[in-house]
JSON list of C-alpha atoms and ligand atoms in Angstrom, two decimals:
[
{"chain": "A", "resi": 190, "resn": "MET", "atom": "CA", "xyz": [-36.31, -33.13, 13.34]},
{"chain": "A", "resi": 191, "resn": "MET", "atom": "CA", "xyz": [-38.18, -35.69, 12.39]},
{"chain": "A", "resi": 192, "resn": "THR", "atom": "CA", "xyz": [-38.59, -36.88, 8.80]},
{"chain": "A", "resi": 193, "resn": "ASP", "atom": "CA", "xyz": [-41.13, -38.98, 7.63]},
{"chain": "A", "resi": 194, "resn": "GLY", "atom": "CA", "xyz": [-39.78, -41.76, 5.91]},
{"chain": "A", "resi": 195, "resn": "ALA", "atom": "CA", "xyz": [-42.74, -42.47, 3.73]},
{"chain": "A", "resi": 196, "resn": "LEU", "atom": "CA", "xyz": [-41.12, -39.37, 1.80]},
{"chain": "A", "resi": 197, "resn": "ASP", "atom": "CA", "xyz": [-38.22, -41.53, 0.48]},
{"chain": "A", "resi": 198, "resn": "LEU", "atom": "CA", "xyz": [-40.18, -44.16, -0.85]},
{"chain": "A", "resi": 199, "resn": "PRO", "atom": "CA", "xyz": [-41.36, -45.45, -4.36]},
{"chain": "A", "resi": 200, "resn": "ARG", "atom": "CA", "xyz": [-44.85, -44.02, -4.84]},
{"chain": "A", "resi": 201, "resn": "ILE", "atom": "CA", "xyz": [-47.42, -46.56, -6.62]},
{"chain": "A", "resi": 202, "resn": "VAL", "atom": "CA", "xyz": [-50.87, -45.26, -7.68]},
{"chain": "A", "resi": 203, "resn": "ILE", "atom": "CA", "xyz": [-53.25, -48.67, -8.42]},
{"chain": "A", "resi": 204, "resn": "LEU", "atom": "CA", "xyz": [-56.50, -48.11, -10.55]},
{"chain": "A", "resi": 205, "resn": "ILE", "atom": "CA", "xyz": [-59.45, -50.28, -9.78]},
{"chain": "A", "resi": 206, "resn": "SER", "atom": "CA", "xyz": [-63.09, -50.91, -10.89]},
{"chain": "A", "resi": 207, "resn": "GLY", "atom": "CA", "xyz": [-64.09, -53.75, -8.86]},
{"chain": "A", "resi": 208, "resn": "THR", "atom": "CA", "xyz": [-63.35, -55.85, -5.53]},
{"chain": "A", "resi": 209, "resn": "GLY", "atom": "CA", "xyz": [-59.83, -54.88, -5.77]},
{"chain": "A", "resi": 210, "resn": "SER", "atom": "CA", "xyz": [-58.61, -57.93, -4.89]},
{"chain": "A", "resi": 211, "resn": "ASN", "atom": "CA", "xyz": [-54.60, -57.14, -6.80]},
{"chain": "A", "resi": 212, "resn": "MET", "atom": "CA", "xyz": [-55.18, -54.30, -5.16]},
{"chain": "A", "resi": 213, "resn": "VAL", "atom": "CA", "xyz": [-54.95, -55.87, -1.83]},
{"chain": "A", "resi": 214, "resn": "ALA", "atom": "CA", "xyz": [-52.52, -58.50, -2.38]},
{"chain": "A", "resi": 215, "resn": "ILE", "atom": "CA", "xyz": [-50.20, -55.54, -3.60]},
{"chain": "A", "resi": 216, "resn": "ALA", "atom": "CA", "xyz": [-50.78, -53.64, -0.76]},
{"chain": "A", "resi": 217, "resn": "ASP", "atom": "CA", "xyz": [-50.52, -56.49, 1.78]},
{"chain": "A", "resi": 218, "resn": "ALA", "atom": "CA", "xyz": [-46.85, -57.31, -0.04]},
{"chain": "A", "resi": 219, "resn": "ILE", "atom": "CA", "xyz": [-45.76, -54.23, 0.65]},
{"chain": "A", "resi": 220, "resn": "LYS", "atom": "CA", "xyz": [-47.26, -54.33, 4.53]},
{"chain": "A", "resi": 221, "resn": "ASP", "atom": "CA", "xyz": [-45.75, -58.17, 4.94]},
{"chain": "A", "resi": 222, "resn": "GLY", "atom": "CA", "xyz": [-41.95, -56.01, 3.87]},
{"chain": "A", "resi": 223, "resn": "ALA", "atom": "CA", "xyz": [-41.81, -57.84, -0.14]},
{"chain": "A", "resi": 224, "resn": "MET", "atom": "CA", "xyz": [-40.59, -54.16, -1.39]},
{"chain": "A", "resi": 225, "resn": "ASP", "atom": "CA", "xyz": [-39.51, -50.92, -0.22]},
{"chain": "A", "resi": 226, "resn": "ALA", "atom": "CA", "xyz": [-42.43, -49.05, -1.39]},
{"chain": "A", "resi": 227, "resn": "MET", "atom": "CA", "xyz": [-46.16, -47.55, -0.61]},
{"chain": "A", "resi": 228, "resn": "VAL", "atom": "CA", "xyz": [-48.89, -47.51, -2.35]},
{"chain": "A", "resi": 229, "resn": "ALA", "atom": "CA", "xyz": [-49.31, -43.24, -2.52]},
{"chain": "A", "resi": 230, "resn": "GLY", "atom": "CA", "xyz": [-53.38, -43.53, -3.49]},
{"chain": "A", "resi": 231, "resn": "VAL", "atom": "CA", "xyz": [-56.34, -46.35, -5.06]},
{"chain": "A", "resi": 232, "resn": "ILE", "atom": "CA", "xyz": [-58.88, -44.56, -7.61]},
{"chain": "A", "resi": 233, "resn": "CYS", "atom": "CA", "xyz": [-61.68, -45.87, -9.10]},
{"chain": "A", "resi": 234, "resn": "ASN", "atom": "CA", "xyz": [-63.89, -45.38, -11.72]},
{"chain": "A", "resi": 235, "resn": "ARG", "atom": "CA", "xyz": [-67.29, -46.89, -10.21]},
{"chain": "A", "resi": 236, "resn": "PRO", "atom": "CA", "xyz": [-69.07, -45.87, -6.60]},
{"chain": "A", "resi": 237, "resn": "ASP", "atom": "CA", "xyz": [-69.93, -49.56, -6.02]},
{"chain": "A", "resi": 238, "resn": "ALA", "atom": "CA", "xyz": [-66.55, -51.24, -6.12]},
{"chain": "A", "resi": 239, "resn": "PRO", "atom": "CA", "xyz": [-66.16, -53.00, -3.03]},
{"chain": "A", "resi": 240, "resn": "GLY", "atom": "CA", "xyz": [-62.10, -52.46, -3.52]},
{"chain": "A", "resi": 241, "resn": "MET", "atom": "CA", "xyz": [-62.61, -48.95, -2.45]},
{"chain": "A", "resi": 242, "resn": "GLN", "atom": "CA", "xyz": [-63.25, -49.84, 1.06]},
{"chain": "A", "resi": 243, "resn": "TYR", "atom": "CA", "xyz": [-60.66, -52.34, 1.25]},
{"chain": "A", "resi": 244, "resn": "ALA", "atom": "CA", "xyz": [-58.18, -49.90, 0.68]},
{"chain": "A", "resi": 245, "resn": "ARG", "atom": "CA", "xyz": [-59.36, -47.18, 3.15]},
{"chain": "A", "resi": 246, "resn": "ASP", "atom": "CA", "xyz": [-59.35, -50.53, 5.70]},
{"chain": "A", "resi": 247, "resn": "ARG", "atom": "CA", "xyz": [-55.49, -50.50, 4.38]},
{"chain": "A", "resi": 248, "resn": "ASP", "atom": "CA", "xyz": [-55.41, -46.46, 5.67]},
{"chain": "A", "resi": 249, "resn": "ILE", "atom": "CA", "xyz": [-54.87, -46.24, 1.60]},
{"chain": "A", "resi": 250, "resn": "PRO", "atom": "CA", "xyz": [-56.57, -42.40, 0.51]},
{"chain": "A", "resi": 251, "resn": "VAL", "atom": "CA", "xyz": [-59.21, -43.41, -1.89]},
{"chain": "A", "resi": 252, "resn": "GLU", "atom": "CA", "xyz": [-60.79, -41.34, -4.66]},
{"chain": "A", "resi": 253, "resn": "LEU", "atom": "CA", "xyz": [-63.37, -41.99, -6.77]},
{"chain": "A", "resi": 254, "resn": "VAL", "atom": "CA", "xyz": [-63.55, -40.16, -10.34]},
{"chain": "A", "resi": 255, "resn": "ASP", "atom": "CA", "xyz": [-66.88, -41.99, -12.14]},
{"chain": "A", "resi": 256, "resn": "HIS", "atom": "CA", "xyz": [-66.81, -41.65, -15.39]},
{"chain": "A", "resi": 257, "resn": "LYS", "atom": "CA", "xyz": [-70.29, -41.70, -15.79]},
{"chain": "A", "resi": 258, "resn": "ALA", "atom": "CA", "xyz": [-69.91, -37.66, -14.51]},
{"chain": "A", "resi": 259, "resn": "PHE", "atom": "CA", "xyz": [-68.03, -36.95, -17.93]},
{"chain": "A", "resi": 260, "resn": "ASP", "atom": "CA", "xyz": [-69.75, -36.11, -21.68]},
{"chain": "A", "resi": 261, "resn": "SER", "atom": "CA", "xyz": [-66.72, -37.94, -23.43]},
{"chain": "A", "resi": 262, "resn": "ARG", "atom": "CA", "xyz": [-63.47, -40.62, -22.81]},
{"chain": "A", "resi": 263, "resn": "GLU", "atom": "CA", "xyz": [-61.08, -37.65, -23.50]},
{"chain": "A", "resi": 264, "resn": "GLU", "atom": "CA", "xyz": [-62.20, -35.66, -20.33]},
{"chain": "A", "resi": 265, "resn": "PHE", "atom": "CA", "xyz": [-62.78, -38.31, -18.04]},
{"chain": "A", "resi": 266, "resn": "ASP", "atom": "CA", "xyz": [-58.86, -39.21, -18.77]},
{"chain": "A", "resi": 267, "resn": "VAL", "atom": "CA", "xyz": [-57.88, -35.66, -18.37]},
{"chain": "A", "resi": 268, "resn": "ALA", "atom": "CA", "xyz": [-59.66, -35.67, -14.86]},
{"chain": "A", "resi": 269, "resn": "LEU", "atom": "CA", "xyz": [-58.42, -39.28, -14.63]},
{"chain": "A", "resi": 270, "resn": "MET", "atom": "CA", "xyz": [-54.79, -38.06, -14.95]},
{"chain": "A", "resi": 271, "resn": "ARG", "atom": "CA", "xyz": [-55.10, -35.19, -13.21]},
{"chain": "A", "resi": 272, "resn": "ALA", "atom": "CA", "xyz": [-56.14, -37.48, -9.63]},
{"chain": "A", "resi": 273, "resn": "ILE", "atom": "CA", "xyz": [-52.93, -39.97, -10.45]},
{"chain": "A", "resi": 274, "resn": "ASP", "atom": "CA", "xyz": [-50.90, -37.36, -10.65]},
{"chain": "A", "resi": 275, "resn": "ASP", "atom": "CA", "xyz": [-51.93, -35.48, -7.77]},
{"chain": "A", "resi": 276, "resn": "PHE", "atom": "CA", "xyz": [-50.38, -38.78, -5.97]},
{"chain": "A", "resi": 277, "resn": "ALA", "atom": "CA", "xyz": [-46.79, -38.22, -8.18]},
{"chain": "A", "resi": 278, "resn": "PRO", "atom": "CA", "xyz": [-46.77, -41.78, -8.37]},
{"chain": "A", "resi": 279, "resn": "ASP", "atom": "CA", "xyz": [-43.23, -43.71, -10.05]},
{"chain": "A", "resi": 280, "resn": "LEU", "atom": "CA", "xyz": [-45.63, -46.17, -10.90]},
{"chain": "A", "resi": 281, "resn": "VAL", "atom": "CA", "xyz": [-49.30, -46.53, -11.81]},
{"chain": "A", "resi": 282, "resn": "VAL", "atom": "CA", "xyz": [-50.89, -50.60, -11.51]},
{"chain": "A", "resi": 283, "resn": "LEU", "atom": "CA", "xyz": [-54.25, -51.12, -13.56]},
{"chain": "A", "resi": 284, "resn": "ALA", "atom": "CA", "xyz": [-55.65, -53.35, -11.23]},
{"chain": "A", "resi": 285, "resn": "GLY", "atom": "CA", "xyz": [-59.23, -54.77, -13.01]},
{"chain": "A", "resi": 286, "resn": "PHE", "atom": "CA", "xyz": [-59.33, -51.33, -14.42]},
{"chain": "A", "resi": 287, "resn": "MET", "atom": "CA", "xyz": [-62.39, -51.68, -16.43]},
{"chain": "A", "resi": 288, "resn": "ARG", "atom": "CA", "xyz": [-61.74, -48.66, -19.17]},
{"chain": "A", "resi": 289, "resn": "ILE", "atom": "CA", "xyz": [-60.77, -48.08, -22.30]},
{"chain": "A", "resi": 290, "resn": "LEU", "atom": "CA", "xyz": [-57.52, -45.50, -22.34]},
{"chain": "A", "resi": 291, "resn": "THR", "atom": "CA", "xyz": [-57.03, -43.01, -25.30]},
{"chain": "A", "resi": 292, "resn": "PRO", "atom": "CA", "xyz": [-53.60, -42.11, -26.81]},
{"chain": "A", "resi": 293, "resn": "GLU", "atom": "CA", "xyz": [-53.01, -39.42, -24.69]},
{"chain": "A", "resi": 294, "resn": "PHE", "atom": "CA", "xyz": [-53.28, -41.38, -21.10]},
{"chain": "A", "resi": 295, "resn": "THR", "atom": "CA", "xyz": [-51.10, -44.30, -22.21]},
{"chain": "A", "resi": 296, "resn": "ARG", "atom": "CA", "xyz": [-49.09, -41.92, -24.07]},
{"chain": "A", "resi": 297, "resn": "HIS", "atom": "CA", "xyz": [-48.43, -39.68, -20.94]},
{"chain": "A", "resi": 298, "resn": "TYR", "atom": "CA", "xyz": [-47.21, -42.88, -18.75]},
{"chain": "A", "resi": 299, "resn": "HIS", "atom": "CA", "xyz": [-45.29, -44.67, -20.82]},
{"chain": "A", "resi": 300, "resn": "GLY", "atom": "CA", "xyz": [-43.12, -46.82, -19.47]},
{"chain": "A", "resi": 301, "resn": "ARG", "atom": "CA", "xyz": [-43.95, -46.67, -16.23]},
{"chain": "A", "resi": 302, "resn": "MET", "atom": "CA", "xyz": [-48.34, -48.43, -16.22]},
{"chain": "A", "resi": 303, "resn": "ILE", "atom": "CA", "xyz": [-48.30, -51.96, -16.34]},
{"chain": "A", "resi": 304, "resn": "ASN", "atom": "CA", "xyz": [-51.62, -53.54, -15.87]},
{"chain": "A", "resi": 305, "resn": "ILE", "atom": "CA", "xyz": [-52.68, -57.61, -15.46]},
{"chain": "A", "resi": 306, "resn": "HIS", "atom": "CA", "xyz": [-55.08, -59.56, -17.93]},
{"chain": "A", "resi": 307, "resn": "PRO", "atom": "CA", "xyz": [-56.71, -62.83, -17.23]},
{"chain": "A", "resi": 308, "resn": "SER", "atom": "CA", "xyz": [-55.06, -64.51, -20.21]},
{"chain": "A", "resi": 309, "resn": "LEU", "atom": "CA", "xyz": [-52.24, -65.88, -21.75]},
{"chain": "A", "resi": 310, "resn": "LEU", "atom": "CA", "xyz": [-51.29, -63.10, -23.91]},
{"chain": "A", "resi": 311, "resn": "PRO", "atom": "CA", "xyz": [-51.78, -62.12, -26.72]},
{"chain": "A", "resi": 312, "resn": "LYS", "atom": "CA", "xyz": [-54.72, -64.77, -26.73]},
{"chain": "A", "resi": 313, "resn": "TYR", "atom": "CA", "xyz": [-57.40, -63.68, -25.72]},
{"chain": "A", "resi": 314, "resn": "GLN", "atom": "CA", "xyz": [-57.33, -59.49, -25.62]},
{"chain": "A", "resi": 315, "resn": "GLY", "atom": "CA", "xyz": [-60.74, -58.39, -24.30]},
{"chain": "A", "resi": 316, "resn": "LEU", "atom": "CA", "xyz": [-63.35, -59.49, -21.79]},
{"chain": "A", "resi": 317, "resn": "ASN", "atom": "CA", "xyz": [-64.90, -62.93, -21.10]},
{"chain": "A", "resi": 318, "resn": "THR", "atom": "CA", "xyz": [-61.30, -64.79, -21.19]},
{"chain": "A", "resi": 319, "resn": "HIS", "atom": "CA", "xyz": [-61.75, -67.93, -19.08]},
{"chain": "A", "resi": 320, "resn": "GLN", "atom": "CA", "xyz": [-64.59, -68.78, -21.34]},
{"chain": "A", "resi": 321, "resn": "ARG", "atom": "CA", "xyz": [-63.24, -68.28, -24.62]},
{"chain": "A", "resi": 322, "resn": "ALA", "atom": "CA", "xyz": [-60.39, -70.94, -23.20]},
{"chain": "A", "resi": 323, "resn": "ILE", "atom": "CA", "xyz": [-62.75, -73.35, -22.45]},
{"chain": "A", "resi": 324, "resn": "ASP", "atom": "CA", "xyz": [-64.39, -72.65, -26.02]},
{"chain": "A", "resi": 325, "resn": "ALA", "atom": "CA", "xyz": [-61.10, -73.10, -27.30]},
{"chain": "A", "resi": 326, "resn": "GLY", "atom": "CA", "xyz": [-60.57, -76.40, -25.87]},
{"chain": "A", "resi": 327, "resn": "ASP", "atom": "CA", "xyz": [-57.45, -75.37, -24.48]},
{"chain": "A", "resi": 328, "resn": "SER", "atom": "CA", "xyz": [-55.25, -77.63, -21.75]},
{"chain": "A", "resi": 329, "resn": "GLU", "atom": "CA", "xyz": [-53.79, -74.17, -20.34]},
{"chain": "A", "resi": 330, "resn": "HIS", "atom": "CA", "xyz": [-54.87, -70.58, -19.60]},
{"chain": "A", "resi": 331, "resn": "GLY", "atom": "CA", "xyz": [-53.19, -68.16, -17.09]},
{"chain": "A", "resi": 332, "resn": "VAL", "atom": "CA", "xyz": [-52.56, -64.64, -16.54]},
{"chain": "A", "resi": 333, "resn": "SER", "atom": "CA", "xyz": [-50.13, -61.99, -18.29]},
{"chain": "A", "resi": 334, "resn": "VAL", "atom": "CA", "xyz": [-48.72, -58.56, -16.84]},
{"chain": "A", "resi": 335, "resn": "HIS", "atom": "CA", "xyz": [-47.92, -55.97, -19.23]},
{"chain": "A", "resi": 336, "resn": "PHE", "atom": "CA", "xyz": [-46.92, -52.49, -19.82]},
{"chain": "A", "resi": 337, "resn": "VAL", "atom": "CA", "xyz": [-49.44, -50.61, -21.45]},
{"chain": "A", "resi": 338, "resn": "THR", "atom": "CA", "xyz": [-49.80, -49.14, -24.75]},
{"chain": "A", "resi": 339, "resn": "GLU", "atom": "CA", "xyz": [-51.69, -48.02, -27.32]},
{"chain": "A", "resi": 340, "resn": "GLU", "atom": "CA", "xyz": [-52.95, -51.09, -28.36]},
{"chain": "A", "resi": 341, "resn": "LEU", "atom": "CA", "xyz": [-55.41, -52.71, -25.51]},
{"chain": "A", "resi": 342, "resn": "ASP", "atom": "CA", "xyz": [-53.83, -55.33, -23.48]},
{"chain": "A", "resi": 343, "resn": "GLY", "atom": "CA", "xyz": [-51.37, -55.18, -26.41]},
{"chain": "A", "resi": 344, "resn": "GLY", "atom": "CA", "xyz": [-48.24, -54.07, -24.30]},
{"chain": "A", "resi": 345, "resn": "PRO", "atom": "CA", "xyz": [-45.08, -55.93, -23.79]},
{"chain": "A", "resi": 346, "resn": "VAL", "atom": "CA", "xyz": [-45.90, -59.26, -21.69]},
{"chain": "A", "resi": 347, "resn": "ILE", "atom": "CA", "xyz": [-43.60, -58.45, -18.51]},
{"chain": "A", "resi": 348, "resn": "ALA", "atom": "CA", "xyz": [-44.50, -61.89, -17.04]},
{"chain": "A", "resi": 349, "resn": "GLN", "atom": "CA", "xyz": [-47.21, -65.02, -17.03]},
{"chain": "A", "resi": 350, "resn": "ALA", "atom": "CA", "xyz": [-48.73, -67.92, -14.96]},
{"chain": "A", "resi": 351, "resn": "ILE", "atom": "CA", "xyz": [-49.59, -70.51, -16.18]},
{"chain": "A", "resi": 352, "resn": "VAL", "atom": "CA", "xyz": [-52.48, -72.80, -14.83]},
{"chain": "A", "resi": 353, "resn": "PRO", "atom": "CA", "xyz": [-53.96, -76.29, -16.40]},
{"chain": "A", "resi": 354, "resn": "VAL", "atom": "CA", "xyz": [-57.45, -76.17, -18.00]},
{"chain": "A", "resi": 355, "resn": "THR", "atom": "CA", "xyz": [-59.19, -79.64, -17.04]},
{"chain": "A", "resi": 356, "resn": "ALA", "atom": "CA", "xyz": [-62.46, -81.27, -18.55]},
{"chain": "A", "resi": 357, "resn": "ASP", "atom": "CA", "xyz": [-64.84, -80.35, -14.84]},
{"chain": "A", "resi": 358, "resn": "ASP", "atom": "CA", "xyz": [-63.51, -76.67, -15.15]},
{"chain": "A", "resi": 359, "resn": "SER", "atom": "CA", "xyz": [-66.00, -73.90, -15.58]},
{"chain": "A", "resi": 360, "resn": "ALA", "atom": "CA", "xyz": [-65.25, -70.47, -16.09]},
{"chain": "A", "resi": 361, "resn": "ASP", "atom": "CA", "xyz": [-65.95, -69.53, -12.79]},
{"chain": "A", "resi": 362, "resn": "SER", "atom": "CA", "xyz": [-63.80, -72.11, -11.15]},
{"chain": "A", "resi": 363, "resn": "LEU", "atom": "CA", "xyz": [-61.06, -71.13, -14.10]},
{"chain": "A", "resi": 364, "resn": "LYS", "atom": "CA", "xyz": [-61.02, -68.02, -12.86]},
{"chain": "A", "resi": 365, "resn": "GLY", "atom": "CA", "xyz": [-60.54, -68.90, -9.28]},
{"chain": "A", "resi": 366, "resn": "LYS", "atom": "CA", "xyz": [-57.44, -70.69, -10.44]},
{"chain": "A", "resi": 367, "resn": "VAL", "atom": "CA", "xyz": [-56.77, -68.09, -12.84]},
{"chain": "A", "resi": 368, "resn": "GLN", "atom": "CA", "xyz": [-57.15, -65.21, -9.32]},
{"chain": "A", "resi": 369, "resn": "LYS", "atom": "CA", "xyz": [-54.89, -67.26, -6.98]},
{"chain": "A", "resi": 370, "resn": "GLN", "atom": "CA", "xyz": [-52.01, -66.64, -9.78]},
{"chain": "A", "resi": 371, "resn": "GLU", "atom": "CA", "xyz": [-52.82, -63.74, -10.65]},
{"chain": "A", "resi": 372, "resn": "HIS", "atom": "CA", "xyz": [-51.72, -62.58, -6.58]},
{"chain": "A", "resi": 373, "resn": "ILE", "atom": "CA", "xyz": [-48.73, -64.75, -6.40]},
{"chain": "A", "resi": 374, "resn": "LEU", "atom": "CA", "xyz": [-47.86, -62.76, -10.25]},
{"chain": "A", "resi": 375, "resn": "TYR", "atom": "CA", "xyz": [-49.01, -58.90, -9.85]},
{"chain": "A", "resi": 376, "resn": "PRO", "atom": "CA", "xyz": [-46.83, -58.14, -6.49]},
{"chain": "A", "resi": 377, "resn": "ILE", "atom": "CA", "xyz": [-43.56, -59.77, -7.43]},
{"chain": "A", "resi": 378, "resn": "VAL", "atom": "CA", "xyz": [-43.89, -58.16, -11.19]},
{"chain": "A", "resi": 379, "resn": "VAL", "atom": "CA", "xyz": [-44.70, -54.39, -9.08]},
{"chain": "A", "resi": 380, "resn": "LYS", "atom": "CA", "xyz": [-41.20, -55.06, -6.40]},
{"chain": "A", "resi": 381, "resn": "TRP", "atom": "CA", "xyz": [-39.26, -56.09, -10.06]},
{"chain": "A", "resi": 382, "resn": "PHE", "atom": "CA", "xyz": [-40.54, -52.43, -11.39]},
{"chain": "A", "resi": 383, "resn": "ILE", "atom": "CA", "xyz": [-39.79, -50.97, -7.68]},
{"chain": "A", "resi": 384, "resn": "GLN", "atom": "CA", "xyz": [-36.41, -52.46, -8.00]},
{"chain": "A", "resi": 385, "resn": "GLY", "atom": "CA", "xyz": [-35.57, -50.50, -11.57]},
{"chain": "A", "resi": 386, "resn": "ARG", "atom": "CA", "xyz": [-34.82, -53.62, -12.79]},
{"chain": "A", "resi": 387, "resn": "LEU", "atom": "CA", "xyz": [-38.01, -53.25, -15.97]},
{"chain": "A", "resi": 388, "resn": "GLY", "atom": "CA", "xyz": [-37.55, -51.09, -18.52]},
{"chain": "A", "resi": 389, "resn": "MET", "atom": "CA", "xyz": [-39.33, -50.94, -22.26]},
{"chain": "A", "resi": 390, "resn": "ASN", "atom": "CA", "xyz": [-37.61, -50.28, -25.45]},
{"chain": "A", "resi": 391, "resn": "SER", "atom": "CA", "xyz": [-39.01, -50.35, -28.92]},
{"chain": "A", "resi": 392, "resn": "ASP", "atom": "CA", "xyz": [-38.65, -54.08, -29.27]},
{"chain": "A", "resi": 393, "resn": "GLY", "atom": "CA", "xyz": [-40.38, -54.46, -26.16]},
{"chain": "A", "resi": 394, "resn": "ALA", "atom": "CA", "xyz": [-40.09, -55.48, -22.20]},
{"chain": "A", "resi": 395, "resn": "THR", "atom": "CA", "xyz": [-36.50, -55.62, -20.87]},
{"chain": "A", "resi": 396, "resn": "ILE", "atom": "CA", "xyz": [-34.96, -56.89, -17.20]},
{"chain": "A", "resi": 397, "resn": "ASP", "atom": "CA", "xyz": [-31.89, -56.01, -16.13]},
{"chain": "A", "resi": 398, "resn": "GLY", "atom": "CA", "xyz": [-31.03, -54.83, -19.60]},
{"chain": "A", "resi": 399, "resn": "LYS", "atom": "CA", "xyz": [-32.04, -57.69, -21.13]},
{"chain": "A", "resi": 400, "resn": "PRO", "atom": "CA", "xyz": [-34.63, -58.50, -23.43]},
{"chain": "A", "resi": 401, "resn": "ILE", "atom": "CA", "xyz": [-37.97, -60.23, -21.96]},
{"chain": "A", "resi": 402, "resn": "PRO", "atom": "CA", "xyz": [-39.36, -63.52, -24.23]},
{"chain": "A", "resi": 403, "resn": "GLN", "atom": "CA", "xyz": [-42.60, -62.37, -26.47]},
{"chain": "A", "resi": 404, "resn": "PHE", "atom": "CA", "xyz": [-44.33, -64.44, -24.30]},
{"chain": "A", "resi": 405, "resn": "GLY", "atom": "CA", "xyz": [-42.67, -63.18, -21.39]},
{"chain": "A", "resi": 406, "resn": "LEU", "atom": "CA", "xyz": [-41.09, -64.72, -18.23]},
{"chain": "A", "resi": 407, "resn": "LYS", "atom": "CA", "xyz": [-42.52, -66.82, -15.83]},
{"chain": "A", "resi": 408, "resn": "LEU", "atom": "CA", "xyz": [-42.09, -67.06, -12.42]},
{"chain": "A", "resi": 409, "resn": "THR", "atom": "CA", "xyz": [-39.37, -69.78, -11.71]},
{"chain": "A", "resi": 410, "resn": "ASP", "atom": "CA", "xyz": [-36.69, -68.05, -14.44]},
{"chain": "A", "resi": 411, "resn": "GLN", "atom": "CA", "xyz": [-36.07, -65.18, -11.77]},
{"chain": "B", "resi": 791, "resn": "GAR", "atom": "C1", "xyz": [-59.19, -59.73, -12.39]},
{"chain": "B", "resi": 791, "resn": "GAR", "atom": "O1", "xyz": [-59.23, -60.68, -12.41]},
{"chain": "B", "resi": 791, "resn": "GAR", "atom": "C2", "xyz": [-58.24, -59.17, -13.68]},
{"chain": "B", "resi": 791, "resn": "GAR", "atom": "O2", "xyz": [-57.09, -59.65, -14.34]},
{"chain": "B", "resi": 791, "resn": "GAR", "atom": "C3", "xyz": [-59.03, -58.78, -14.41]},
{"chain": "B", "resi": 791, "resn": "GAR", "atom": "O3", "xyz": [-60.13, -58.11, -13.36]},
{"chain": "B", "resi": 791, "resn": "GAR", "atom": "C4", "xyz": [-59.99, -58.70, -12.63]},
{"chain": "B", "resi": 791, "resn": "GAR", "atom": "C5", "xyz": [-59.93, -57.95, -11.96]},
{"chain": "B", "resi": 791, "resn": "GAR", "atom": "O4", "xyz": [-59.87, -58.55, -10.16]},
{"chain": "B", "resi": 791, "resn": "GAR", "atom": "N1", "xyz": [-58.87, -58.17, -15.68]},
{"chain": "B", "resi": 791, "resn": "GAR", "atom": "C6", "xyz": [-59.05, -57.68, -16.90]},
{"chain": "B", "resi": 791, "resn": "GAR", "atom": "O5", "xyz": [-60.02, -58.15, -17.33]},
{"chain": "B", "resi": 791, "resn": "GAR", "atom": "C7", "xyz": [-58.12, -56.13, -17.72]},
{"chain": "B", "resi": 791, "resn": "GAR", "atom": "N2", "xyz": [-58.82, -56.61, -18.98]},
{"chain": "B", "resi": 791, "resn": "GAR", "atom": "P1", "xyz": [-59.75, -57.52, -8.99]},
{"chain": "B", "resi": 791, "resn": "GAR", "atom": "O6", "xyz": [-60.66, -56.28, -8.89]},
{"chain": "B", "resi": 791, "resn": "GAR", "atom": "O7", "xyz": [-60.13, -58.25, -7.80]},
{"chain": "B", "resi": 791, "resn": "GAR", "atom": "O8", "xyz": [-58.58, -57.19, -8.34]}
]
């Protein structure tokens, strides 16, 4: 009898709104054998997002759930939940998914949804993080991966990567430095989750049952 090995693999659904370079980094890490998992589907909320084609190029099923087709945030989130759950994911990965989520949505994926944010959280929640780091005169900036909770960009931090801010940095150059680190960090955190190493309790995130410090693990820690 033929068996499909993919049926046994942990399933990841990735949500994107734009370029999808983090989605590509995760999909390519899986293809290169970095972890035993599959990207079951990519869901996008913008019809013009280039990332949808990058997913199709990798034979990943893609679904568009256009937020503009819904009258309210609540209705959109219900449709989004349906689309995600149709893929039966073990992990939901937000990768540049630029939507504010309803509490019902975040509760539904409690402990199994992660996000990447381009700042050293809790600094600079929200938008324009690179310019804000420059304006503040920070010498360090970076990226955080965190569990998603009801608080926007506020769930327990799992890991961070730090980049130096130099005098000649613009928001664009800093974004380039940060994205380079994102593409290394995100596949590693996804792998930790898939390996069953990550958890979340009322005190924050855990790895191997031990508490993760407030500002997350640094890549050199593991
Ligand atoms: C990434 O830099 C990610 O950190 C950021 O959007 C970009 C998406 O890039 N996410 C946020 O700002 C979330 N608050 P990508 O589409 O090329 O992966």
